[in-house]
Tab-separated table of C-alpha atoms and ligand atoms in Angstrom:
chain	number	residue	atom	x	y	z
U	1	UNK	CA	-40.915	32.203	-51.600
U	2	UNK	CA	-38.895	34.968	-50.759
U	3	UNK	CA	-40.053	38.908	-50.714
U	4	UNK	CA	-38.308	40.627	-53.989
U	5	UNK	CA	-35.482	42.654	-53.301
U	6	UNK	CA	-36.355	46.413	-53.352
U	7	UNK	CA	-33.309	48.625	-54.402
U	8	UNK	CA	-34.416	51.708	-53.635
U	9	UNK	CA	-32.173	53.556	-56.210
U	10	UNK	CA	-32.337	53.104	-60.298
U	11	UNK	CA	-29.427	52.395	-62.069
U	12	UNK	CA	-27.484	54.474	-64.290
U	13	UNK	CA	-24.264	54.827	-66.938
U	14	UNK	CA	-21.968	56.148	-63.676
U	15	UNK	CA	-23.366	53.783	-61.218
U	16	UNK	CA	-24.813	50.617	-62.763
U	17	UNK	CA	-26.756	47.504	-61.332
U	18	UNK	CA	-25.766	43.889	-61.600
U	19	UNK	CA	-28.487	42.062	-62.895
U	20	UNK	CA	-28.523	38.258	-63.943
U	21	UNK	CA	-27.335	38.878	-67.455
U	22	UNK	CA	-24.627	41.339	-66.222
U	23	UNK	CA	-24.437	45.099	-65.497
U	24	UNK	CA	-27.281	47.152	-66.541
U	25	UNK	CA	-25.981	50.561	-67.737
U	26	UNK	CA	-28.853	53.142	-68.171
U	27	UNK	CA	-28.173	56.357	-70.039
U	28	UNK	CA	-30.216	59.271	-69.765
U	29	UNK	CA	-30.143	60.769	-73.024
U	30	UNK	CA	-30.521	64.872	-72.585
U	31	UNK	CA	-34.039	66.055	-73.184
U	32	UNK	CA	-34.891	62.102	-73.863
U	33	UNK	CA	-33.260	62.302	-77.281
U	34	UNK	CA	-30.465	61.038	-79.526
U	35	UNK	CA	-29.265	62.225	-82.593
U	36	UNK	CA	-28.668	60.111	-85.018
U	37	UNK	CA	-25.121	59.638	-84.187
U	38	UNK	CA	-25.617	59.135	-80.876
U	39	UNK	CA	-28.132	56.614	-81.339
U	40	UNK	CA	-25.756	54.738	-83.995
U	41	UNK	CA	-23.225	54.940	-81.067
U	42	UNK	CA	-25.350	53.125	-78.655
U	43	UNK	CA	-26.071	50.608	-80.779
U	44	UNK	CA	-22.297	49.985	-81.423
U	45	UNK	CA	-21.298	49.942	-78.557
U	46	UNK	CA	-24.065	47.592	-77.119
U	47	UNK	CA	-22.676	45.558	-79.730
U	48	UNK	CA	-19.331	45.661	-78.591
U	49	UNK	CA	-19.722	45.842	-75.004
U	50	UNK	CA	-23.032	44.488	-74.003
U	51	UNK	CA	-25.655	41.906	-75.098
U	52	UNK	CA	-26.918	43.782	-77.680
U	53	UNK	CA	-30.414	43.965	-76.440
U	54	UNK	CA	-31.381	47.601	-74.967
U	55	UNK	CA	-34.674	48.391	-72.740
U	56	UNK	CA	-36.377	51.786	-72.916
U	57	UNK	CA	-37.453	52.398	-69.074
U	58	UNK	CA	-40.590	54.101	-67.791
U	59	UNK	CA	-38.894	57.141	-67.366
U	60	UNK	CA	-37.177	57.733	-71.089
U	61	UNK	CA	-34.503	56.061	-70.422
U	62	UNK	CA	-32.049	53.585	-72.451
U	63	UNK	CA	-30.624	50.221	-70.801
U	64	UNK	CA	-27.997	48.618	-72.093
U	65	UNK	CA	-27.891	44.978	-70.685
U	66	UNK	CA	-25.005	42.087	-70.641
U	67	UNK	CA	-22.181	44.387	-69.459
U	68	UNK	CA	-19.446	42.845	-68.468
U	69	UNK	CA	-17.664	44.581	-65.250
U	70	UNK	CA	-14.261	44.605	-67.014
U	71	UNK	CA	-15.531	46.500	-69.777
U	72	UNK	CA	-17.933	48.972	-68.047
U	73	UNK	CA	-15.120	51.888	-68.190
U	74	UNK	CA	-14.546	51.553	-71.999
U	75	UNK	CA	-18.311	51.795	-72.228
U	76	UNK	CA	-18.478	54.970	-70.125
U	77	UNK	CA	-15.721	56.681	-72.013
U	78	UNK	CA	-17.446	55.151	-75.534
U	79	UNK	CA	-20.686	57.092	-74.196
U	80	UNK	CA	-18.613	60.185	-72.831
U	81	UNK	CA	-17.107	60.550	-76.610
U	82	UNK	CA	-20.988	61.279	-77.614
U	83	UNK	CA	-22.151	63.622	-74.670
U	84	UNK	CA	-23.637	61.044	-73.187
U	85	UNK	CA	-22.814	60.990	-69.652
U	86	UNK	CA	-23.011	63.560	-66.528
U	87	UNK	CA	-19.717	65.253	-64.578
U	88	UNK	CA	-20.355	62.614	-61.341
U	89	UNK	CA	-22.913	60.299	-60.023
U	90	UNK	CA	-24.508	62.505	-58.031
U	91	UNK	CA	-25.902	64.676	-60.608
U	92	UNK	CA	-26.689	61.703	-62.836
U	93	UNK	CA	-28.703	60.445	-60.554
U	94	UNK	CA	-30.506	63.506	-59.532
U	95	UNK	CA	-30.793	64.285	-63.513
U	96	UNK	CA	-34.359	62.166	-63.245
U	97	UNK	CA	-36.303	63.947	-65.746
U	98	UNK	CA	-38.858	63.048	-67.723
U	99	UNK	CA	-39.895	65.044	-70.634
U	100	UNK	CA	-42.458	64.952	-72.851
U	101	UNK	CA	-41.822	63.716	-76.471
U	102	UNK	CA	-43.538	66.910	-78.056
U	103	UNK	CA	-41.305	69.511	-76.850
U	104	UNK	CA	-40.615	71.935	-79.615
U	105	UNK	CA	-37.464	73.624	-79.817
U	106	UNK	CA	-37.805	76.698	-77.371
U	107	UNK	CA	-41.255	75.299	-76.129
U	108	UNK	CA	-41.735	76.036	-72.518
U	109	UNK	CA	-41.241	71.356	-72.056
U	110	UNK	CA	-37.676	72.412	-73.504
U	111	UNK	CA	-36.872	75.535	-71.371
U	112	UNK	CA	-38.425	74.338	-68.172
U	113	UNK	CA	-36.214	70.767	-68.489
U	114	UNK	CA	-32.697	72.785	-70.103
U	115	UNK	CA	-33.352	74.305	-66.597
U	116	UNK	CA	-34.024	72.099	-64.391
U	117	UNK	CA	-31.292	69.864	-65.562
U	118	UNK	CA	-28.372	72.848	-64.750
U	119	UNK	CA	-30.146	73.335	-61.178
U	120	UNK	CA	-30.175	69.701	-60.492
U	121	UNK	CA	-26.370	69.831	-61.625
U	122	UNK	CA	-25.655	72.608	-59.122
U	123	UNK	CA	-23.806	72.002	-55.825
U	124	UNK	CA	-26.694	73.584	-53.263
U	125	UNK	CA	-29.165	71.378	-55.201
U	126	UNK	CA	-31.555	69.167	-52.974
U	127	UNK	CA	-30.030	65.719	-51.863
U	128	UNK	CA	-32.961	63.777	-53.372
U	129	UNK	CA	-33.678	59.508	-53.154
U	130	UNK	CA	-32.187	57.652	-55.906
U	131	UNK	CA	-35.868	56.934	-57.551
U	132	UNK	CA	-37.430	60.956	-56.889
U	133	UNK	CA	-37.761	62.568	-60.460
U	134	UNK	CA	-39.556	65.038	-62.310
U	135	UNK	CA	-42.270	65.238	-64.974
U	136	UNK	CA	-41.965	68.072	-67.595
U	137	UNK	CA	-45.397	68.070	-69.483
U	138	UNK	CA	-45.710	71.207	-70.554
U	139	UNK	CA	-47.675	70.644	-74.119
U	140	UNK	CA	-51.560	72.102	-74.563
U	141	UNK	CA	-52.674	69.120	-72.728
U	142	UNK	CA	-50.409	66.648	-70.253
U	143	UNK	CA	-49.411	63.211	-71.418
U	144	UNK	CA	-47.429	61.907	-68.784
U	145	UNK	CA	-49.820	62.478	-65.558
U	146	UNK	CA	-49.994	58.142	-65.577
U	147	UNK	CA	-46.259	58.267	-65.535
U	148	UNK	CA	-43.950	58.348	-61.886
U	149	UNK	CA	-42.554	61.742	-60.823
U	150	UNK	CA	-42.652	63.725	-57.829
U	151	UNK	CA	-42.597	67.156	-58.944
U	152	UNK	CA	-44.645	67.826	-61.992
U	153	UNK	CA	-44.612	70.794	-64.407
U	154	UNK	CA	-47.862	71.417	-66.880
U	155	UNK	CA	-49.438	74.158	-68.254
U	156	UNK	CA	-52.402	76.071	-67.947
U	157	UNK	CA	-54.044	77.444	-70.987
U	158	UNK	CA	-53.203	80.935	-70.193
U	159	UNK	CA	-49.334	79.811	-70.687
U	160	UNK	CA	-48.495	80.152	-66.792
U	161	UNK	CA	-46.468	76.837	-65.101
U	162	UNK	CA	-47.949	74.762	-62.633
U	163	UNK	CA	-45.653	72.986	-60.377
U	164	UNK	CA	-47.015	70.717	-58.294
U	165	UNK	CA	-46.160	67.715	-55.977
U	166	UNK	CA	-47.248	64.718	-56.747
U	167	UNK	CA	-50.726	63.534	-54.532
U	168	UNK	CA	-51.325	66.854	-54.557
U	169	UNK	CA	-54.940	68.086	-56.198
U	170	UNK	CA	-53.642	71.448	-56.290
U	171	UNK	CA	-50.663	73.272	-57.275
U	172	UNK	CA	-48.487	76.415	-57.607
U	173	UNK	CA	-49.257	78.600	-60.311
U	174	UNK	CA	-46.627	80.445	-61.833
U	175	UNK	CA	-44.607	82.368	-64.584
U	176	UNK	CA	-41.882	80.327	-66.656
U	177	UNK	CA	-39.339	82.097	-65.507
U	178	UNK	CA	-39.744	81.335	-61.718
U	179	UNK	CA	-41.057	77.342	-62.160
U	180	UNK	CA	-37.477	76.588	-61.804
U	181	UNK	CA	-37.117	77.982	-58.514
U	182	UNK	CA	-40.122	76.932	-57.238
U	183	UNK	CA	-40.034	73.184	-57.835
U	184	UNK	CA	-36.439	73.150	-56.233
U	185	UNK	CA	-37.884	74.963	-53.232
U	186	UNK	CA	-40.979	71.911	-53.361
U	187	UNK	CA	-38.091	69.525	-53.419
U	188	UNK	CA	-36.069	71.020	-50.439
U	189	UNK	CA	-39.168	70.759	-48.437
U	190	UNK	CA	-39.597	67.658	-49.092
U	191	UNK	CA	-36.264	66.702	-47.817
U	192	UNK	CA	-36.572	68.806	-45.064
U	193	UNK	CA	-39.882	67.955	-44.036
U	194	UNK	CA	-38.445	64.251	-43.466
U	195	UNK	CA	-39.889	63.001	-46.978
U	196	UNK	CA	-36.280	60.493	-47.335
U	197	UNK	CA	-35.219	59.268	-44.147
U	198	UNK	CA	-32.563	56.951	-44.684
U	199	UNK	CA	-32.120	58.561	-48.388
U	200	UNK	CA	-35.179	56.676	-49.662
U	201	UNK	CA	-39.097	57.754	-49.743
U	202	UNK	CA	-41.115	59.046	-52.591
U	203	UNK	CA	-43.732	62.472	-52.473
U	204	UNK	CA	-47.335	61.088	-52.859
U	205	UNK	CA	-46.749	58.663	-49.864
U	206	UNK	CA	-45.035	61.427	-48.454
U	207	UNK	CA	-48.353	63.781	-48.875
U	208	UNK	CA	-50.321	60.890	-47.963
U	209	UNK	CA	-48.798	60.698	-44.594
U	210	UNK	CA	-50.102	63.776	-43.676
U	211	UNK	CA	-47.287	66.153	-44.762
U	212	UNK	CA	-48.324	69.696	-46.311
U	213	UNK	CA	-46.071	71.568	-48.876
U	214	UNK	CA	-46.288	76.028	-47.898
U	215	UNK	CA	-48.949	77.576	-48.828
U	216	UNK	CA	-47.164	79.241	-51.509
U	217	UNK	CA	-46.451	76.034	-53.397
U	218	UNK	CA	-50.254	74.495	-53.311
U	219	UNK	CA	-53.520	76.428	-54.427
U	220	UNK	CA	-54.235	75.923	-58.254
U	221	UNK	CA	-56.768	72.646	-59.062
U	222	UNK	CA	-54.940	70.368	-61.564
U	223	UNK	CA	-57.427	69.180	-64.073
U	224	UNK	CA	-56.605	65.756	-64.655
U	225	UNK	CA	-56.389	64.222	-67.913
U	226	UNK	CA	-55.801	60.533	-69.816
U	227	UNK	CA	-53.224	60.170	-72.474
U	228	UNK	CA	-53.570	57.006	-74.751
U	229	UNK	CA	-50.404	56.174	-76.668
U	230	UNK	CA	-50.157	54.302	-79.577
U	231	UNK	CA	-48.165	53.873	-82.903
U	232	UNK	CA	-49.071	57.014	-84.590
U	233	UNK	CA	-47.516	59.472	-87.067
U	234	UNK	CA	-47.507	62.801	-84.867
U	235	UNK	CA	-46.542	66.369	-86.069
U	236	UNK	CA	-42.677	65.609	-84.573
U	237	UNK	CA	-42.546	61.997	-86.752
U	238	UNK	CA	-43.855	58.171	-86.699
U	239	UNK	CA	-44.006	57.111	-83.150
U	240	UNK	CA	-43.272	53.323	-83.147
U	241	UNK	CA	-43.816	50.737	-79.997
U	242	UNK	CA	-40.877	48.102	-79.061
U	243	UNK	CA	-41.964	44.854	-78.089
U	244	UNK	CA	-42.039	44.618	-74.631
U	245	UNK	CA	-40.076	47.827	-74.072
U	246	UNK	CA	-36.806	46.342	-75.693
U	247	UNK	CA	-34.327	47.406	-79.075
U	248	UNK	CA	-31.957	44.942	-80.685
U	249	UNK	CA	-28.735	46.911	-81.672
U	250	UNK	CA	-29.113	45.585	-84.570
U	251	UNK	CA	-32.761	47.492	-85.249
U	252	UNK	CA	-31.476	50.592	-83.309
U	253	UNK	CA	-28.511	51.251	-85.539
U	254	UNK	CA	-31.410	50.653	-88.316
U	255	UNK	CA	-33.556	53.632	-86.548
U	256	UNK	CA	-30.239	55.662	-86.032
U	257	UNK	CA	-30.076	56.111	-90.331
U	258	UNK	CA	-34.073	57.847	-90.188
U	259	UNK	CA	-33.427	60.829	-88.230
U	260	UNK	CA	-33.085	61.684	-84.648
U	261	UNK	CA	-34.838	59.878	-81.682
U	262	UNK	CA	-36.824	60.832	-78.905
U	263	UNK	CA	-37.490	58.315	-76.144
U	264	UNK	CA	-41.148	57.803	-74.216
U	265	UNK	CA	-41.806	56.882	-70.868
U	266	UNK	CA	-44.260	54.353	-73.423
U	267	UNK	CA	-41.893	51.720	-74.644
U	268	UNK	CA	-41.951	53.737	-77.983
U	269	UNK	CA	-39.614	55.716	-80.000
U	270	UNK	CA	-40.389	58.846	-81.876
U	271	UNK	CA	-38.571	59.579	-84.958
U	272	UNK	CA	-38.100	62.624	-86.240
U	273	UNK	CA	-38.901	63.637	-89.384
U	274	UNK	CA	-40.951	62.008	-92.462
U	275	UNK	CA	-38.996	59.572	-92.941
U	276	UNK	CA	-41.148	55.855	-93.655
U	277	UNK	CA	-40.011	53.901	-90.959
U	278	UNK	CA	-39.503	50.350	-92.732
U	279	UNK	CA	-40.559	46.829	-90.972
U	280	UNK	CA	-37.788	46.084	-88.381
U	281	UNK	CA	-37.721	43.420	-86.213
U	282	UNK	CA	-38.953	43.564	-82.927
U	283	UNK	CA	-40.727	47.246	-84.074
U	284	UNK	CA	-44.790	47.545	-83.615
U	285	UNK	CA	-46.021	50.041	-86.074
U	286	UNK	CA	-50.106	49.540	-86.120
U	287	UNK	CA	-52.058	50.545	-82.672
U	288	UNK	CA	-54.032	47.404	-82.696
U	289	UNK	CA	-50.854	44.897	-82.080
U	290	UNK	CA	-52.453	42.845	-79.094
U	291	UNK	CA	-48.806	43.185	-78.039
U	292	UNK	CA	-49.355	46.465	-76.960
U	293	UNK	CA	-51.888	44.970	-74.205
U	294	UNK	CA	-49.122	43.214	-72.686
U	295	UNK	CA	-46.770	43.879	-69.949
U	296	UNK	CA	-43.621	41.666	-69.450
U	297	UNK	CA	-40.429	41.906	-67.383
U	298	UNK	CA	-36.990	40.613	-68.196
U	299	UNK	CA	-37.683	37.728	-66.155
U	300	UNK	CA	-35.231	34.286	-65.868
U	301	UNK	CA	-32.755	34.560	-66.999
U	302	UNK	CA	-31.875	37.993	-67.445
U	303	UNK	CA	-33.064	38.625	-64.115
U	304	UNK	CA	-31.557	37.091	-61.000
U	305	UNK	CA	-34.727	37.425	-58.900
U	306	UNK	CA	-36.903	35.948	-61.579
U	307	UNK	CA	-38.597	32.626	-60.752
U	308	UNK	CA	-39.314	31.694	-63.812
U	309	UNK	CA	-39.385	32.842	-67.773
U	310	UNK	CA	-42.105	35.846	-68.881
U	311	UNK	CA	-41.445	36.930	-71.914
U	312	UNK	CA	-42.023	33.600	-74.536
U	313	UNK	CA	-45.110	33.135	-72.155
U	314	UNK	CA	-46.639	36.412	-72.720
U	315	UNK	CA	-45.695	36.066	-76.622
U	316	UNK	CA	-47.167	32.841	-76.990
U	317	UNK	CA	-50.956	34.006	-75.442
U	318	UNK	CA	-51.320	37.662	-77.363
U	319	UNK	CA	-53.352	35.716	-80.054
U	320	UNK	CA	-55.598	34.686	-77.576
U	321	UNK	CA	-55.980	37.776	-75.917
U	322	UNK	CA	-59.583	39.475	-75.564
U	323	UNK	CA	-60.005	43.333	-77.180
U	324	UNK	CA	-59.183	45.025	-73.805
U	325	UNK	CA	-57.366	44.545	-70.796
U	326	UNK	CA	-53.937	44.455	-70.172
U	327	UNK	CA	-51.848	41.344	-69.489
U	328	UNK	CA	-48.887	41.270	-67.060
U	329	UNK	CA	-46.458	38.633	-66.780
U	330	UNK	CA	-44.350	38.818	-64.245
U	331	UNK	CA	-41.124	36.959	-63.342
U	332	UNK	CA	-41.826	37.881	-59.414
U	333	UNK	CA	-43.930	39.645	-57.222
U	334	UNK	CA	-42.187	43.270	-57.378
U	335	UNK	CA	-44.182	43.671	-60.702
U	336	UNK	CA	-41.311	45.777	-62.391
U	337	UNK	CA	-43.229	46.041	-65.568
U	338	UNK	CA	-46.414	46.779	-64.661
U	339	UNK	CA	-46.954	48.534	-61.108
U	340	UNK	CA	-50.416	49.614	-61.344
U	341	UNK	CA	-52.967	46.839	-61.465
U	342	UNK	CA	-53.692	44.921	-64.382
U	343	UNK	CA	-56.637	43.255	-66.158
U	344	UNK	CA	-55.024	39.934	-65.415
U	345	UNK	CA	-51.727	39.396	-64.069
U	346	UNK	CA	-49.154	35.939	-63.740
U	347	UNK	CA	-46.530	35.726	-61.437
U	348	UNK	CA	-44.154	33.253	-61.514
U	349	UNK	CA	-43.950	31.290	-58.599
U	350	UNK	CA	-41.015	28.859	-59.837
U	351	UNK	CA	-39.972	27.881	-63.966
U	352	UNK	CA	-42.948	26.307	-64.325
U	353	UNK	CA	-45.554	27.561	-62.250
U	354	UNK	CA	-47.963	31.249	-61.639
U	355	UNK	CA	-50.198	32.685	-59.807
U	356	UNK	CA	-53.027	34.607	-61.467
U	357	UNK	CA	-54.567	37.171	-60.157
U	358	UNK	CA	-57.585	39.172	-61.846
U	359	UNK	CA	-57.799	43.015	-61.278
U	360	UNK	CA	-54.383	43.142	-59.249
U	361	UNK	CA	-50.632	43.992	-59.203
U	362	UNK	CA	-47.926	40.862	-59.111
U	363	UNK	CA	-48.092	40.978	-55.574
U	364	UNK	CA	-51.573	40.559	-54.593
U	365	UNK	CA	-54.120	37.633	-53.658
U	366	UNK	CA	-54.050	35.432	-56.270
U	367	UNK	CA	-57.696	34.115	-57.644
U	368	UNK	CA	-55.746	31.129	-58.545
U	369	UNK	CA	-52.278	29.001	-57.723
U	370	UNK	CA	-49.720	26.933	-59.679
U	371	UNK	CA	-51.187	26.981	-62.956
U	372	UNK	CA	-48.597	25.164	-65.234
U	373	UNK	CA	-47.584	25.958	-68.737
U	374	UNK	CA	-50.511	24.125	-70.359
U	375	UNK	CA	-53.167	25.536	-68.201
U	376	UNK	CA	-51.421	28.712	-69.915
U	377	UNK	CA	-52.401	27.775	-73.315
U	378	UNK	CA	-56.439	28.009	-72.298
U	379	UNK	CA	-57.922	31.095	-72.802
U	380	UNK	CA	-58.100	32.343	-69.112
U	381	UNK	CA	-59.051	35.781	-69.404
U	382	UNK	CA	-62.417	33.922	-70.980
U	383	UNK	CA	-63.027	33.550	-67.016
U	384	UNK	CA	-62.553	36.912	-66.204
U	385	UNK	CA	-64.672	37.927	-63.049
R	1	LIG	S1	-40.538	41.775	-61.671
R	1	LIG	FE1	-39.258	40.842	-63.236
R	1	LIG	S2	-37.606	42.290	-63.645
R	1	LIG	FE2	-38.579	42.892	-61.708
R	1	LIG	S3	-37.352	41.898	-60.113
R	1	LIG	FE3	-39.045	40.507	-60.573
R	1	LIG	S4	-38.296	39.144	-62.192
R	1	LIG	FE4	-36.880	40.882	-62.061
């Protein structure tokens, strides 16, 4: 079996990435949210030009899948017509910002990312890897410290910013106005300090390699704290889970006519509003859908380094699936949907055959080898070590 291709860059609406269903084309939507036209656009035009299935990344972003090269312009000026897409690709991809879904309008999570998001557009900003991004998490306690970033803004209780690289245990403390500045600074010395060579290369490897940000941009402990999401009606609107991270057009366009959307890094949507979100398909509405527990990539055929099909799998053992733990099925060993380690993980080894392995990402030693489709069907996490 061959290693998985690693990229090294994400894809996005400028620059997209062939995949075996045709050109992804990720957009990513200004402070992670659509209004209602703009998410009625999407959905027509994923009818029109793609497959009409869309992902929602772990960063907050929107896929659309099943492009077709020849049509990828008309898309771009399609999403262009809504404000939908960045001057050039080098300040879409540098745009990598996650937000968090409770920003209030004129919050310091809305300031801090309106921002960051004109500094990242400016000429003398940092030449940063295709996959570096930021985390703005600036709400009374974080929610997106389990999510990927590489500069991080929170807040301490006396309303002062910390910025702080990622792998770091401390961080710089500092007023609103300046957190800005000071995370660019982090991310020119991160570049500087040889954190990319050869344009790629993250900042808690980076850290972990023995580099050490100035003084000036370390010395505040981070308390560190565990956000659980779930289907839930917040004080911004009904948050709502997609199975396995992904929209039909069809149920988007549905969304679109509730209110405006904001996108998680958590396969969910949060609608604004009080509108009562109605029963869609494809749409998880009740915290305890064992659904929830499970991870699942594209896999065959959508993707063309799948070995084998994830999805229908996963589907077909959430019944049998124990109170806790998360399941991960995985169409190869890069693990897209699922990084960390999981409860239990498969991973395809060819269209009818997986690896399992108990406590461990998609590419580690598997407990066991070649299990087929029917061994599928017994309850395995029963044997749970
Ligand atoms: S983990 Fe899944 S989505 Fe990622 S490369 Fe492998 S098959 Fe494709």
């Amino acid at each position: 079996m061959s290693a998985p291709e690693i990229k090294g860059w994400c894809p996005g609406a400028l620059r997209p990435m062939m995949s075996g269903d045709g050109l992804v084309v990720r957009i990513r939507a200004p402070l992670g949210r659509l209004t209602s036209q703009q998410a009625g656009a999407i959905a027509g035009l994923s009818r029109q030009y793609g497959n009409g299935l869309i992902d929602l990344s772990a960063r907050a972003n929107l896929q659309l899948r099943g492009v077709a090269p020849t049509d990828h312009l008309a898309l771009i000026e399609g999403l262009r017509a809504f404000g939908l897409i960045d001057n050039n690709v080098e300040v879409e991809a540098r745009r990598n910002i996650t937000l968090t879904p409770f920003w209030q309008p004129g919050d310091s999570s809305h300031r801090l990312a309106t921002d960051l998001a004109q500094a990242l557009a400016r000429d003398d900003a940092p030449q940063l890897p295709g996959k570096f991004g930021f985390c703005v998490d600036c709400g009374d306690k974080p929610t997106l410290q389990s999510c990927a970033a590489d500069i991080r803004f929170e807040r301490c209780k006396d309303g002062a910013i910390l910025v702080r690289a990622d792998g770091a245990v401390t961080a710089a403390k500092v007023s609103l106005d300046d957190a800005v500045a000071v995370a660019m600074r982090l991310a020119h010395w991160f570049v500087d300090s040889g954190g990319a060579p050869n344009g790629r290369g993250r900042m808690r490897p980076h850290l972990a390699a023995g580099s050490v940000p100035p003084s000036e941009l370390l010395g505040t402990p981070v308390q560190t704290s565990t956000y659980n999401p779930a289907p839930q009606i917040t004080p911004i609107g009904a948050m709502i889970a997609l199975e396995f991270g992904q929209i039909s057009a069809e149920t988007l366009g549905q969304l679109a006519t509730l209110g405006a959307l904001r996108l998680t890094p958590w396969r969910m949507l949060l609608i604004e509003g009080n509108a009562p979100v109605p029963v869609l398909s494809g749409l998880i509405r009740n915290a305890d859908n064992p659904l929830l527990r499970i991870a699942a990539c594209t896999g065959a055929p959508g993707c063309p380094q799948a070995l084998g099909q994830t999805r229908e799998i996963a589907r077909s053992m959430a019944l049998n699936l124990p109170k806790h733990g998360i399941l991960h099925v995985s169409g190869c060993a890069k693990g897209c949907a699922h990084p960390a380690p999981a409860k239990m993980t498969l991973t395809a080894t060819s269209t009818t055959q997986f690896d399992l392995i108990w406590n461990g990402t998609a590419a580690d030693q598997p407990a066991k080898i070649g299990l087929t489709l029917s061994d599928l069907a017994q309850p395995l996490l029963s044997e749970s070590p």
